[in-house]
mmCIF file of C-alpha atoms in Angstrom:
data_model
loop_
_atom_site.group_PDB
_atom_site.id
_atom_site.type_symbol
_atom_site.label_atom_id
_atom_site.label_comp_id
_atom_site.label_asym_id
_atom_site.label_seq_id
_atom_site.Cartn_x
_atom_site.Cartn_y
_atom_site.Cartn_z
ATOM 1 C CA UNK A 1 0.000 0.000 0.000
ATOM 2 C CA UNK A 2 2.801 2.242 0.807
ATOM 3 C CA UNK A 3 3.788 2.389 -3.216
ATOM 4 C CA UNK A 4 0.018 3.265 -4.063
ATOM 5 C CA UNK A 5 -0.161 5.971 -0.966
ATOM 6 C CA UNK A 6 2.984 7.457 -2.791
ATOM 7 C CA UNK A 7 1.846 7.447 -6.098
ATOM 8 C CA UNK A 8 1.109 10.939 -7.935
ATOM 9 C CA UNK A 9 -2.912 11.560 -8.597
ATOM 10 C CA UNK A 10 -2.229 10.538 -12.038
ATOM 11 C CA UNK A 11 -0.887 6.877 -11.417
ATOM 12 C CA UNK A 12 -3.609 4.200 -11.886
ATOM 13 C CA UNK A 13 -3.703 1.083 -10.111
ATOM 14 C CA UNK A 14 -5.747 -1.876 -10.733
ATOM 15 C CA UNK A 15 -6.187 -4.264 -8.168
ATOM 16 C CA UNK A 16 -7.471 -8.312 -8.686
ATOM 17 C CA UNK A 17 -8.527 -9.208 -5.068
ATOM 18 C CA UNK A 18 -10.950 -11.551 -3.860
ATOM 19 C CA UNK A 19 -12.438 -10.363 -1.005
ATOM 20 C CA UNK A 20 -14.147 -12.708 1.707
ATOM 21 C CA UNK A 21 -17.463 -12.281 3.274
ATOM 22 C CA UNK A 22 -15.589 -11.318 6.036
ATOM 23 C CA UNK A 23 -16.527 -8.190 7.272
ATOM 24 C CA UNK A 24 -12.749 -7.523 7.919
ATOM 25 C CA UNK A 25 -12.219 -7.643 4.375
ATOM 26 C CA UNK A 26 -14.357 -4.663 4.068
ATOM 27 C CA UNK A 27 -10.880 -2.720 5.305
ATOM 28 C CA UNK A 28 -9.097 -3.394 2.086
ATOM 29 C CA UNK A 29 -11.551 -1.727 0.489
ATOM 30 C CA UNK A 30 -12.011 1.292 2.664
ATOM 31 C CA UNK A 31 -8.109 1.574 3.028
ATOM 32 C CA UNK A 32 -8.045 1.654 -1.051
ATOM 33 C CA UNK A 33 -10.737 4.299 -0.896
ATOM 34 C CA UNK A 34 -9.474 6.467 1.726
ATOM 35 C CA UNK A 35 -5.705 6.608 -0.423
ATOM 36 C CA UNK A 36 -7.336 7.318 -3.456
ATOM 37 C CA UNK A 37 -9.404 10.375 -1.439
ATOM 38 C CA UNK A 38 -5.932 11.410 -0.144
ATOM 39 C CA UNK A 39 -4.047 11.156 -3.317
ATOM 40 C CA UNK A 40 -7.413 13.019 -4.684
ATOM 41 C CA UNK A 41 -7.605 10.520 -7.551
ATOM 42 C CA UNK A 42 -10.502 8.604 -8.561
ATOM 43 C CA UNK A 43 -11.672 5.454 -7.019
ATOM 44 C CA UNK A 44 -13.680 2.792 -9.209
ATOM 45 C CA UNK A 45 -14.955 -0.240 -7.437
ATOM 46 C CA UNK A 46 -15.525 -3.002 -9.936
ATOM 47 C CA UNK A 47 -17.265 -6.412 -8.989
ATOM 48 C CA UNK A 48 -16.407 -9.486 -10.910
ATOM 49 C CA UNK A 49 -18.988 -11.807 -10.741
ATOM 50 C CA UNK A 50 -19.120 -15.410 -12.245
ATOM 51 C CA UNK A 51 -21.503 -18.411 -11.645
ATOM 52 C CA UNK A 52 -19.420 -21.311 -9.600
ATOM 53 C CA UNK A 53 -19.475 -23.874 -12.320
ATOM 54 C CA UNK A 54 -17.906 -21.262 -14.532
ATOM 55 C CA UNK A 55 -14.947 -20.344 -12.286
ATOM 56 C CA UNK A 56 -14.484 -24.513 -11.778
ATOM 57 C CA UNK A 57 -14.202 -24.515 -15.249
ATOM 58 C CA UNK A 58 -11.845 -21.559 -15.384
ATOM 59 C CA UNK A 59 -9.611 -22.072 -12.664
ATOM 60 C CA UNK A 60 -7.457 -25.020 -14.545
ATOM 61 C CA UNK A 61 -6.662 -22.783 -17.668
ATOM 62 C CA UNK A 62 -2.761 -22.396 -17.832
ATOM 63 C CA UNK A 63 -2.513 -18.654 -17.829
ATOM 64 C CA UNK A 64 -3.672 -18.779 -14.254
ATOM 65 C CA UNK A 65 -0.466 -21.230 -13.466
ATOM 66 C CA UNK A 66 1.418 -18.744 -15.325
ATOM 67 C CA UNK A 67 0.578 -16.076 -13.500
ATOM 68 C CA UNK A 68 0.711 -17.876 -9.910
ATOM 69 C CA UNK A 69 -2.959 -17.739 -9.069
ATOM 70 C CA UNK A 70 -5.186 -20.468 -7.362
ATOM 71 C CA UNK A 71 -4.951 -23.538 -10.098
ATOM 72 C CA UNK A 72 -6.965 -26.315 -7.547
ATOM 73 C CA UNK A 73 -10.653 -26.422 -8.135
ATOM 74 C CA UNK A 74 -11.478 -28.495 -5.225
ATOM 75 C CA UNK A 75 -9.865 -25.385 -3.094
ATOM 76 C CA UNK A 76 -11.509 -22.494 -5.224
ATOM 77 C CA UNK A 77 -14.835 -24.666 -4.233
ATOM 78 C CA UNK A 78 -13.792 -25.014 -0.494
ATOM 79 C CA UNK A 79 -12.781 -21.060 0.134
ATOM 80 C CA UNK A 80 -15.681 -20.205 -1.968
ATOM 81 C CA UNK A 81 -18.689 -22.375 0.263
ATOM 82 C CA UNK A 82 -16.240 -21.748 3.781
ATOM 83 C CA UNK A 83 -15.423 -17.801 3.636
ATOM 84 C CA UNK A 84 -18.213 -16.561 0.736
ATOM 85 C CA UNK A 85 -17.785 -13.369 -1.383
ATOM 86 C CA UNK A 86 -17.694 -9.596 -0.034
ATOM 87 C CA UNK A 87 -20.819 -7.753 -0.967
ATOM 88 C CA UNK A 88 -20.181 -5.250 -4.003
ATOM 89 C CA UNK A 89 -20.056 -1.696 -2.267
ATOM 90 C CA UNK A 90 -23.538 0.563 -3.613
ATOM 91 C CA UNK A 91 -20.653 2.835 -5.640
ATOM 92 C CA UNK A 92 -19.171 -0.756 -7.495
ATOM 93 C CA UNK A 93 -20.076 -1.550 -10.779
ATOM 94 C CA UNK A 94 -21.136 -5.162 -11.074
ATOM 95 C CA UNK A 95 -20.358 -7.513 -14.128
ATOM 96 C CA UNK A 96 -21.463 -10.898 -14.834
ATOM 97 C CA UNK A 97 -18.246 -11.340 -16.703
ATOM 98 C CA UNK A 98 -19.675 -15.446 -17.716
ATOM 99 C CA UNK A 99 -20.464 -15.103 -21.044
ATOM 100 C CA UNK A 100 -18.200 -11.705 -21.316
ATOM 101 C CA UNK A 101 -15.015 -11.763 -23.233
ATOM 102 C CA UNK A 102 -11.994 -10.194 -21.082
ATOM 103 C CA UNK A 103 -12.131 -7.357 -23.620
ATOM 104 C CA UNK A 104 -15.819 -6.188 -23.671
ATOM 105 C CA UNK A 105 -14.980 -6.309 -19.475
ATOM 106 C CA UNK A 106 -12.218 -3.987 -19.924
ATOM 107 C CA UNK A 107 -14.102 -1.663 -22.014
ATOM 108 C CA UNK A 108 -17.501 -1.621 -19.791
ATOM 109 C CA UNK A 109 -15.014 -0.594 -16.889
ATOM 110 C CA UNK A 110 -13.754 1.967 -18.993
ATOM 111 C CA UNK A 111 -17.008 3.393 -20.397
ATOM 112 C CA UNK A 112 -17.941 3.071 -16.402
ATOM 113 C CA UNK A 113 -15.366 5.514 -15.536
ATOM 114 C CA UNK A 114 -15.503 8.204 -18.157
ATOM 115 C CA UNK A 115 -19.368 8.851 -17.392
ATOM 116 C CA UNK A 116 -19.937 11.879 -15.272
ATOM 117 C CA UNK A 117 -20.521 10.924 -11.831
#
């Protein structure tokens, strides 16, 4: 955080987490908002939503491996049904990204963040 907290107004971070129901998890979130309020840049919350047979599916693909994320579906399945999914702050936008190429994604976000808020 200390590299983001640093960063000019005009650096843009993007940030993959997967946030727990938890309501601990919540800080991430909050701490992410309240640098971006500091830094006075703007803050887009984005929700990534996919049905659980989907990410199953998903999760083996070898670009995940390449890029050291979770490759296991039986533990995707267990930390999914054990610790849940954070609920997508009122500000987030929310995409069903199962039928969604990666690209149309991308653009939505950034059609998202160019409207006038």
């Amino acid at each position: 955080m200390t590299a983001v907290s640093r960063a000019t107004k005009t650096t843009s971070h993007i940030f993959t987490n997967y946030l727990s129901d938890d309501p601990s998890e919540g800080r991430v979130l909050e701490q992410l908002r309240s640098i971006a309020e500091e830094r006075q840049a703007h803050f887009f919350p984005v929700w990534l939503t996919c049905p659980e047979a989907e990410l199953v599916r998903r999760v083996v693909l070898p670009a995940r491996a390449e890029r050291q994320k979770m490759i296991d579906p039986d533990s995707l399945l267990q930390t999914l049904r054990t610790k849940g999914l954070f609920p997508a702050p009122p500000d987030a936008l929310v995409l069903d990204t199962s039928t969604m190429p990666p690209h149309a994604a991308a653009n939505r976000v950034i059609d998202w963040a160019r409207e006038d808020r």
